DNA sequence: AAAATTTCTTAATGAAATGTTAATATCTAT
DNA sequence: ATAGATATTAACATTTCATTAAGAAATTTT
């Protein structure tokens, strides 16, 4: 029974890493072990994984920093953190980055296994994102979300900031349909509260300014729900 | 900032339950507290929740049994278990049923909050969006309840407020049939009393004004019972 | 038919969400 | 360390929304 699922394990303690890797391998996962954050990031980029298990406390580059880098490249891959003790702060930071779970060392290996299964079986994971498209046409604009450039038909072209870019991309992907506030906040700001919400409003204002170049395009607010990019 | 997410909390210890409920309420969740598995299941069936937090150790019906019943009815709702100690067996059973997470008592409330957030916005990636219909045609109108827009044939279009929207949706879903006052009140206003009833009347008046555009449509009162949206 | 109850409608009020610009704060690359 | 870019927070204006009040009208009960 080949499970086929690939796990990236980043753990600086070689003994513990070895044991954990073997244990997971026995349980039909294909495991790649990296001994620090730098190697971890390289491995991550070199191949496709289904899940990452990251030790937080590591020399050179800690697990949280590594996680941030991974998240920039891949928003969806599940992350599990290992914390040496119950370092609440690390745990909270981890969740903010988009952790799926954390485990406190020492932990029970069967429980880890159960978590992994649970995460990988989640129906939500089946959902594979629209990540590939990065070039869009709408109204009089051409929008390249990879280069973060919004170009107007005539000539003018704007460099978008990362947040402007992400927000515009989500609006465009939901063209003429509602982009719920919560969804955008949780995806872009990774949190949904009064302040992130106000921040989002500021970005909506900025985008509206760009889009003013095409008078038929509008970002319409649906009070209490979200926004909708629409034509005419 | 309305989070509006609804949590079912099932916990037999009344003190702890109360405290936890208050804590979550302060953090903008709407919490319904049940003190045992039986009551928990009833509450679950009586209304819609976004997440359940279940104590495992409970009299009458334990959390795992309750979870199984809930899973039979709803296979997607996120479940978080609370275990008194690190009862490995319970944890493993929990995952088997399809838990999203578990917490060992005593736990840090901030961490619970982080978990809840993480779980809820993970699910919302899948687009929690009710797959139910949100577009309707009746009389001379097109009604999009997702965007809260009511459009008349010859062009005029109205933005509906959330309450107008919900009420109209219920009327349309019961087209030509009685929509009992109590049902609408309990679903939309979450309460049925003199004042909510007055408020509902105000909304009926507002809807009538919109529907005036099509003279064949009427919202008919059934004295003491409710309302009926009908054509002719 | 008078009294009591329920419904109808408009308007006033206050709370909450959004729009927008400007002032800080934070980050990033030299 | 500093400048420039980016992000957040503050501040104030505006809009949207739900509730309540109040008086009239309709319906039911007595």
Tab-separated table of C-alpha atoms (C1' of nucleotides) in Angstrom, chain A residues 148 161-163 189 195 198-199 202-203 206 223, chain D residues 5-13 15-17:
chain	number	residue	atom	x	y	z
A	148	UNK	CA	2.433	43.288	-10.087
A	161	UNK	CA	2.277	46.986	-3.958
A	162	UNK	CA	2.001	43.397	-2.750
A	163	UNK	CA	-1.252	44.025	-0.935
A	189	UNK	CA	-4.130	39.761	6.028
A	195	UNK	CA	-7.983	47.092	12.002
A	198	UNK	CA	-9.999	49.270	7.919
A	199	UNK	CA	-6.726	48.533	6.203
A	202	UNK	CA	-7.837	51.815	2.442
A	203	UNK	CA	-6.652	49.401	-0.228
A	206	UNK	CA	-6.370	52.839	-3.719
A	223	UNK	CA	-22.662	46.432	2.960
D	5	DA	C1'	8.298	51.957	-0.429
D	6	DT	C1'	4.692	49.815	1.901
D	7	DA	C1'	1.430	49.078	5.520
D	8	DT	C1'	-1.236	50.503	9.381
D	9	DT	C1'	-3.740	53.603	12.163
D	10	DA	C1'	-6.150	57.943	12.966
D	11	DA	C1'	-9.503	61.108	11.970
D	12	DC	C1'	-13.559	62.756	10.091
D	13	DA	C1'	-17.288	62.498	6.636
D	15	DT	C1'	-23.837	56.044	4.043
D	16	DT	C1'	-26.398	52.175	5.397
D	17	DC	C1'	-29.143	49.818	8.507
